[in-house]
Coordinates of C-alpha atoms and ligand atoms in Angstrom, one line a residue:
M26 CA 87.3 81.6 115.3
Y27 CA 90.3 79.3 116.8
L28 CA 87.9 76.9 117.4
I29 CA 86.7 76.7 114.3
A30 CA 89.6 77.6 112.5
N31 CA 91.6 74.7 114.0
S32 CA 88.8 72.2 113.8
Q33 CA 89.0 68.7 111.6
S34 CA 84.8 68.3 111.8
P35 CA 83.2 69.0 108.7
M36 CA 80.0 70.5 111.5
L37 CA 82.9 73.4 112.0
N38 CA 83.6 73.2 108.4
P39 CA 82.0 76.3 106.7
D40 CA 82.1 75.2 103.4
R41 CA 79.9 72.5 104.7
N42 CA 77.8 74.1 107.4
P43 CA 75.6 76.3 105.4
L44 CA 74.5 77.9 109.1
L45 CA 78.3 78.7 110.1
H46 CA 79.2 79.6 106.3
F47 CA 76.4 82.3 106.2
L48 CA 77.5 83.7 110.4
V49 CA 81.6 84.1 108.9
R50 CA 80.7 85.5 105.9
K51 CA 78.6 88.3 108.1
F52 CA 80.6 88.5 110.8
V53 CA 84.3 88.5 109.7
Y54 CA 85.1 87.0 106.0
D55 CA 82.9 90.3 104.3
H56 CA 85.3 92.5 106.5
F57 CA 88.6 91.0 105.2
T58 CA 88.5 89.0 102.4
A59 CA 87.9 90.1 98.4
G60 CA 85.0 87.5 98.1
E61 CA 84.8 83.2 97.5
N62 CA 85.1 83.5 93.5
E63 CA 86.1 85.0 90.7
S64 CA 83.2 87.4 90.0
E65 CA 82.9 88.4 93.6
V66 CA 86.6 89.4 93.7
K67 CA 86.1 91.3 90.2
A68 CA 83.4 93.4 92.2
T69 CA 85.6 93.8 94.8
I70 CA 88.3 95.1 93.3
K71 CA 86.1 97.5 90.8
A72 CA 84.7 98.9 94.5
I73 CA 88.4 99.7 95.7
K74 CA 89.5 100.8 92.4
Q75 CA 86.6 103.7 92.4
M76 CA 87.1 104.9 96.4
G77 CA 90.4 106.1 94.5
Y78 CA 92.8 103.6 95.3
K79 CA 96.1 102.9 92.4
G80 CA 95.4 99.1 92.9
V81 CA 95.0 96.8 95.0
I82 CA 97.6 93.6 96.0
L83 CA 95.5 90.0 95.6
G84 CA 96.6 86.8 96.9
Y85 CA 95.1 83.2 96.9
A86 CA 94.3 82.5 100.8
K87 CA 95.2 79.0 100.2
E88 CA 98.0 78.0 102.4
V89 CA 100.0 74.4 102.3
N90 CA 101.7 72.9 104.8
V91 CA 102.8 76.3 106.2
T92 CA 100.5 78.6 108.3
G93 CA 101.4 82.4 108.4
G94 CA 103.5 82.8 111.6
E95 CA 101.1 81.9 114.2
K96 CA 101.6 77.4 113.7
K97 CA 105.0 76.5 114.4
H98 CA 106.4 74.9 110.9
P99 CA 105.7 71.4 111.5
K100 CA 109.3 71.0 109.9
A101 CA 108.7 67.6 109.4
H102 CA 107.0 68.3 106.2
A103 CA 110.2 69.6 104.9
T104 CA 111.4 66.2 104.4
I105 CA 108.5 64.2 102.9
P106 CA 109.3 64.0 99.1
D107 CA 107.0 65.1 96.6
P108 CA 107.1 62.6 93.9
S109 CA 103.8 63.6 91.6
D110 CA 104.7 67.0 91.6
A111 CA 101.1 67.7 91.2
T112 CA 101.3 70.8 94.4
I113 CA 103.3 72.8 92.3
Q114 CA 100.5 72.6 89.7
E115 CA 97.7 73.0 91.8
W116 CA 99.9 76.5 93.2
K117 CA 100.6 77.3 89.4
E118 CA 97.1 76.8 88.5
G119 CA 95.8 79.2 91.6
T120 CA 99.0 81.5 90.8
L121 CA 98.1 82.2 87.3
K122 CA 93.5 82.2 88.2
T123 CA 95.0 84.5 90.9
L124 CA 96.8 86.9 88.1
S125 CA 94.0 86.9 85.4
M126 CA 91.5 88.8 88.3
I127 CA 94.2 91.8 88.4
K128 CA 95.0 94.4 86.1
K129 CA 97.7 96.5 84.9
G130 CA 99.7 98.2 87.5
D131 CA 98.4 95.8 90.3
I132 CA 100.1 93.5 92.1
L133 CA 100.2 89.8 92.9
A134 CA 101.3 88.4 95.9
V135 CA 102.7 85.3 96.1
K136 CA 104.3 83.0 98.9
Y137 CA 107.1 80.2 97.6
S138 CA 105.8 78.5 100.8
G139 CA 103.2 77.7 98.5
A140 CA 104.5 75.2 96.4
G141 CA 104.5 72.3 98.9
P142 CA 106.8 70.0 100.0
S143 CA 109.6 69.7 98.0
T144 CA 109.5 74.2 98.1
L145 CA 109.4 73.6 102.1
A146 CA 112.3 71.2 101.8
A147 CA 114.5 73.1 99.3
L148 CA 113.9 76.3 101.4
S149 CA 114.8 74.7 104.9
K150 CA 118.1 73.7 103.3
G151 CA 119.0 76.5 101.4
T152 CA 119.2 74.6 97.9
S153 CA 117.9 75.7 94.5
P154 CA 114.1 75.5 93.8
P155 CA 112.8 72.7 92.3
P156 CA 112.9 72.6 88.7
K157 CA 109.1 72.3 88.3
M158 CA 109.1 74.8 90.8
W159 CA 111.1 77.5 89.2
A160 CA 109.7 76.9 85.6
A161 CA 106.3 77.1 87.4
M162 CA 107.7 80.6 89.2
L163 CA 109.3 81.8 85.4
D164 CA 105.4 81.0 84.0
I165 CA 103.8 83.7 86.7
C166 CA 106.9 85.7 86.0
N167 CA 106.4 86.7 82.5
A168 CA 103.1 86.6 82.4
A169 CA 102.8 89.2 84.8
V170 CA 105.2 91.1 82.6
K171 CA 102.6 90.0 79.5
Q172 CA 99.8 91.9 81.2
K173 CA 102.0 95.2 82.7
S174 CA 101.4 93.8 86.1
R175 CA 103.7 93.4 88.9
L176 CA 104.6 90.5 92.4
W177 CA 105.7 90.4 95.4
I178 CA 107.3 87.6 97.2
D179 CA 106.0 87.7 100.4
A180 CA 108.6 87.5 103.6
E181 CA 108.1 84.3 105.8
Q182 CA 109.8 82.7 109.0
Q183 CA 113.3 82.7 109.1
D184 CA 113.8 79.1 109.1
F185 CA 113.3 80.0 105.2
Q186 CA 113.8 83.8 104.3
G187 CA 118.1 83.3 103.7
T188 CA 116.4 81.3 101.1
I189 CA 113.6 83.3 99.9
D190 CA 115.9 86.5 99.5
Q191 CA 118.7 84.8 97.3
W192 CA 115.8 83.0 95.0
T193 CA 114.5 86.2 95.2
I194 CA 118.0 88.1 93.9
D195 CA 117.7 85.6 90.7
L196 CA 114.5 87.0 89.7
M197 CA 115.0 90.8 90.4
R198 CA 118.2 89.8 88.5
I199 CA 115.9 88.4 85.7
Y200 CA 112.7 90.7 86.0
N201 CA 113.8 94.5 87.3
R202 CA 116.0 95.3 84.5
S203 CA 114.4 98.5 83.8
E204 CA 114.0 101.6 86.2
T205 CA 109.9 100.0 86.4
P206 CA 110.4 96.8 88.6
V207 CA 108.9 93.4 88.2
V208 CA 109.5 91.7 91.0
Y209 CA 109.1 93.2 94.8
T210 CA 110.9 91.0 98.2
T211 CA 109.8 91.7 101.4
M212 CA 111.9 92.9 104.2
Q213 CA 111.1 92.7 108.2
A214 CA 112.4 95.6 109.8
Y215 CA 111.7 93.8 113.0
L216 CA 114.6 91.2 112.9
K217 CA 118.1 93.4 113.7
H218 CA 120.4 91.7 110.6
T219 CA 117.5 93.5 108.2
G220 CA 120.0 96.9 107.6
N221 CA 122.8 94.7 106.5
N222 CA 121.0 92.6 104.4
I223 CA 119.4 95.8 102.5
L224 CA 122.9 96.7 101.6
K225 CA 124.0 93.2 100.7
H226 CA 120.7 93.8 98.4
L227 CA 121.5 97.5 97.4
R228 CA 125.3 96.0 96.9
I229 CA 124.4 93.4 94.3
A230 CA 122.0 95.8 92.5
Q231 CA 124.5 98.5 91.9
N232 CA 127.2 96.0 90.4
E233 CA 124.9 94.3 88.5
D234 CA 122.7 97.6 87.4
W235 CA 119.5 96.0 87.9
T236 CA 116.4 97.9 90.2
L237 CA 116.0 96.0 93.4
A238 CA 112.5 96.9 94.5
I239 CA 111.6 96.1 98.4
K240 CA 108.7 96.0 100.5
L241 CA 108.7 97.0 103.7
V242 CA 107.1 95.2 106.8
R243 CA 107.9 95.2 110.3
G244 CA 107.1 91.0 110.3
A245 CA 104.3 89.0 111.4
Y246 CA 106.1 86.6 112.9
I247 CA 107.2 87.3 116.4
A248 CA 104.9 85.3 118.5
T249 CA 106.8 82.3 116.7
E250 CA 109.8 83.1 115.8
K251 CA 113.9 83.1 117.9
R252 CA 113.0 86.2 119.5
S253 CA 117.2 86.8 119.3
L254 CA 116.4 87.9 115.7
I255 CA 113.8 90.4 116.7
H256 CA 114.7 94.2 118.3
D257 CA 113.9 93.8 121.3
T258 CA 111.4 96.4 122.0
I259 CA 108.4 97.6 120.0
E260 CA 110.1 101.2 119.6
A261 CA 113.4 100.0 118.6
T262 CA 111.5 98.2 115.7
H263 CA 109.9 101.2 114.7
N264 CA 113.1 103.1 114.4
S265 CA 114.9 100.4 112.5
Y266 CA 111.5 100.6 109.8
N267 CA 111.6 104.4 109.7
Q268 CA 115.3 104.6 109.3
I269 CA 115.6 102.1 106.5
A270 CA 112.6 104.5 104.8
K271 CA 114.6 107.4 105.2
N272 CA 117.6 105.9 104.0
L273 CA 116.1 104.7 101.2
L274 CA 113.6 107.5 99.9
Q275 CA 116.9 109.8 100.2
Q276 CA 119.3 107.8 98.6
S277 CA 121.8 107.7 101.4
Y278 CA 122.0 104.2 102.7
P279 CA 125.2 104.2 104.7
G280 CA 127.6 101.6 103.6
V281 CA 126.8 101.9 100.1
P282 CA 129.9 102.7 97.9
S283 CA 130.2 106.2 96.0
D284 CA 132.5 105.8 93.8
R285 CA 129.9 104.1 91.1
P286 CA 125.8 105.5 90.1
Y287 CA 123.9 104.7 92.7
P288 CA 121.4 101.6 91.9
N289 CA 118.0 102.2 91.2
V290 CA 115.3 101.5 94.2
A291 CA 111.9 101.3 94.5
L292 CA 109.9 101.4 97.4
F293 CA 106.3 99.7 98.8
L294 CA 105.7 100.3 102.4
A295 CA 103.4 98.0 103.7
T296 CA 102.1 99.1 107.4
H297 CA 99.1 100.1 108.9
N298 CA 101.2 102.3 111.4
D299 CA 100.1 105.9 110.2
E300 CA 103.2 107.6 111.9
S301 CA 105.4 105.9 109.2
I302 CA 103.3 107.0 106.8
Q303 CA 103.3 110.4 108.0
R304 CA 107.1 110.6 108.1
A305 CA 108.0 109.0 104.7
Y306 CA 105.5 110.9 103.1
A307 CA 107.2 114.6 104.6
I308 CA 110.2 113.3 103.7
Q309 CA 108.9 112.2 99.8
K310 CA 107.7 116.0 99.7
S311 CA 110.0 117.9 101.0
L312 CA 112.9 116.1 97.7
I313 CA 110.8 116.7 95.4
E314 CA 109.9 120.8 96.5
A315 CA 113.7 121.1 97.0
G316 CA 114.0 119.5 93.5
K317 CA 116.2 116.4 94.8
P318 CA 116.2 113.0 92.9
I319 CA 113.2 110.3 94.7
I320 CA 112.4 107.4 93.9
S321 CA 109.0 105.7 93.4
I322 CA 107.7 104.4 96.9
S323 CA 103.9 103.0 97.0
Y324 CA 101.7 102.6 100.7
G325 CA 99.4 99.8 101.3
Q326 CA 97.3 98.4 104.1
L327 CA 95.4 94.7 104.0
Q328 CA 91.3 95.2 103.4
G329 CA 89.6 95.8 106.6
M330 CA 92.1 97.2 108.3
A331 CA 93.6 100.7 108.9
D332 CA 90.9 102.1 106.8
E333 CA 91.4 105.5 108.8
V334 CA 95.3 105.3 107.4
S335 CA 94.2 104.3 103.8
C336 CA 91.4 106.8 103.5
S337 CA 94.1 109.7 104.9
L338 CA 96.5 109.1 101.7
L339 CA 93.3 109.1 99.2
Q340 CA 92.1 112.6 100.7
R341 CA 96.0 113.5 100.4
C342 CA 95.9 112.2 96.9
Q343 CA 92.9 114.3 96.0
S344 CA 94.5 117.2 97.6
A345 CA 97.3 117.0 95.3
Q346 CA 95.2 116.8 91.9
S347 CA 94.5 120.2 93.1
G348 CA 98.1 121.5 92.8
E349 CA 99.7 124.0 90.8
T350 CA 101.8 122.3 88.7
Q351 CA 101.8 119.4 86.5
L352 CA 105.1 118.0 88.9
S353 CA 103.7 118.7 91.9
K354 CA 99.5 116.9 90.6
L355 CA 101.5 113.8 89.4
A356 CA 104.4 113.7 92.2
L357 CA 103.0 114.1 95.6
A358 CA 99.8 112.0 95.3
P359 CA 100.4 109.4 97.2
H360 CA 100.0 106.2 95.6
A361 CA 97.9 103.8 98.0
F362 CA 97.0 100.4 97.8
K363 CA 94.6 98.0 99.8
C364 CA 96.2 94.2 99.7
L365 CA 92.9 91.5 99.0
T366 CA 93.3 88.0 100.1
Y367 CA 90.4 85.6 98.2
G368 CA 89.5 82.4 98.6
S369 CA 86.5 79.9 100.0
T370 CA 85.5 80.4 103.7
Q371 CA 87.0 77.6 105.0
E372 CA 90.5 78.0 102.8
C373 CA 90.4 82.2 104.6
L374 CA 90.3 80.4 108.2
Q375 CA 93.2 81.1 109.5
F376 CA 94.2 84.2 107.7
L377 CA 91.0 85.6 109.0
L378 CA 92.3 84.7 112.5
R379 CA 95.3 86.4 111.7
R380 CA 93.3 90.1 110.9
V381 CA 91.4 89.2 114.2
K382 CA 94.0 88.8 116.5
E383 CA 95.9 91.9 114.8
N384 CA 92.9 93.8 114.3
Q385 CA 92.3 93.6 119.0
D386 CA 96.3 95.1 118.7
A387 CA 95.4 97.5 116.4
L388 CA 92.2 98.6 118.5
G389 CA 95.0 100.3 120.8
R390 CA 96.4 102.4 117.7
T391 CA 93.2 103.7 116.7
K392 CA 91.9 105.8 119.8
Y393 CA 92.5 109.2 118.3
W394 CA 90.3 107.3 115.0
L395 CA 87.7 106.2 117.6
A396 CA 87.4 109.3 119.3
G397 CA 86.5 111.1 115.7
F398 CA 83.8 108.6 115.1
R399 CA 82.0 108.7 118.4
R400 CA 82.0 112.4 117.6
E401 CA 80.9 112.2 113.9
I402 CA 77.4 109.6 115.3
L403 CA 76.9 111.8 117.7
R404 CA 76.5 114.5 115.3
R405 CA 74.5 112.5 113.3
L406 CA 72.0 111.5 115.7
K407 CA 71.7 115.3 117.0
Y408 CA 71.4 116.3 112.9
F409 CA 68.3 113.8 112.4
F410 CA 66.6 114.5 115.8
L411 CA 66.6 118.3 115.5
L412 CA 65.1 117.6 111.8
A413 CA 62.6 114.9 113.1
Ligands
FAD518 C1 99.9 95.1 102.9 C2 101.1 94.2 103.3 C3 101.7 93.2 103.8 C4 102.4 92.4 104.1 N1 103.4 91.6 104.0 C5 104.4 90.7 104.9 C6 105.3 89.8 104.6 O1 105.2 89.3 103.4 N2 105.6 89.1 106.0 C7 105.1 89.2 106.3 O2 106.2 88.8 107.8 N3 104.5 90.2 107.1 C8 103.9 90.8 106.1 N4 102.9 91.9 106.7 C9 102.1 92.4 108.1 C10 103.6 93.6 108.8 O3 104.7 92.6 109.0 C11 103.4 93.5 110.3 O4 103.2 92.5 111.4 C12 101.9 94.2 110.8 O5 101.3 95.3 109.3 C13 101.8 94.9 112.1 O6 102.7 95.9 111.8 P1 102.8 97.6 111.3 O7 103.7 97.9 110.5 O8 101.4 97.5 109.9 O9 102.5 98.5 113.0 P2 102.5 98.3 114.2 O10 101.5 97.8 114.5 O11 102.3 99.9 114.8 O12 103.5 97.8 114.7 C14 103.3 96.0 114.9 C15 104.4 95.2 114.7 O13 105.6 96.0 115.5 C16 106.6 94.7 115.9 N5 106.7 94.5 116.9 C17 105.4 94.1 118.2 N6 105.7 94.0 119.1 C18 107.1 93.4 119.6 C19 108.1 93.6 120.4 N7 107.5 94.1 121.7 N8 109.6 93.9 120.1 C20 110.1 94.4 118.4 N9 109.2 94.3 118.0 C21 107.8 93.9 117.9 C22 105.6 93.8 115.6 O14 106.3 93.3 114.0 C23 104.2 94.0 114.7 O15 103.5 93.5 113.8 C24 102.1 92.8 105.8 C25 101.4 93.5 106.3 C26 100.8 95.1 105.2 C27 99.9 95.6 105.8

């Protein structure tokens, strides 16, 4: 996979080599991605929703200049001017096309760095976005509002993240004026300063009276990020993630001034970690049962990853439907989403490489589930031979 993903040879380009295309599709692509074109993507979304998911998050895999963490960000690109603005236009059209494939309640995944060199330069210098890029971003948000979809802005490497936060606050200021937010920012719990950063966001939202919508992740750039910025151990990252989720759910974030109404918050837990999900769900359940105020919470995993975690959420959703009161039926049903990516096989290669690597790590975590799968296969084999 590494060889194919990083080669310039047409022989190793799955979009040009039919045999390679077949192999990559069958062995990896079909497992992790939604499809190469609109009809394939729509069929995948339909199948996902039929399983009981509340909705999908859809992103376009094509990565312009910056890849998602494994490759070092080529700083040189940040200074190359973008005279034609063609990349911004291409990014806008690709993003709007992606938006057109999802429906009401679904979420569009947006990466600012995809908008090309002039945007990268602004991100790394900490300046305002290029006017054409910002105009495109507002058009994308307006189109999302029109079809009652939402969007989230992905978190990227720290060179850019301060500026990404700032631009996203500017969007939330415009689009999150009601309790149902349109724009979600992303917070990476593996960073030591994220607790304070969330407090800063809460204070701004409180002062200006808009809804702070947070997608909470652990963080994907540990291999390339300055190590001292990240918690020293994985346990510290887990604690940070769970504590942030708890404080947000209980609306008791330390440091939020109490002389004004607590700000509106919406939370999206984007994680494959079952323990974090169980903890958050238990907190939300106890708040509902105690009749205390709650915030909106949703959960999401990547397609082809942690299906056992996603399916337990669907199972909880089904059992909540049999609840006694309308309130418990609605409130206790977790909002479970699957996050999908689409693009041609070649466009998806860097994304697929990351998934293959992550799945290796995830295997260690899923020993409990593997034992369950083994038991079930044995049970079916026994059943089959007993009948035969
Ligand atoms: C739907 C979805 C959207 C996502 N969007 C983004 C995004 O926009 N930006 C982004 O950066 N990531 C994003 N991610 C990836 C995410 O940040 C994690 O890399 C990935 O989900 C694995 O973490 P986990 O929460 O599933 O839990 P686990 O697999 O239990 O935790 C693994 C994570 O722990 C942290 N970690 C590992 N080792 C150490 C260590 N030694 N010290 C400290 N911390 C350590 C790392 O963050 C690692 O990814 C997304 C994930 C999902 C599911």
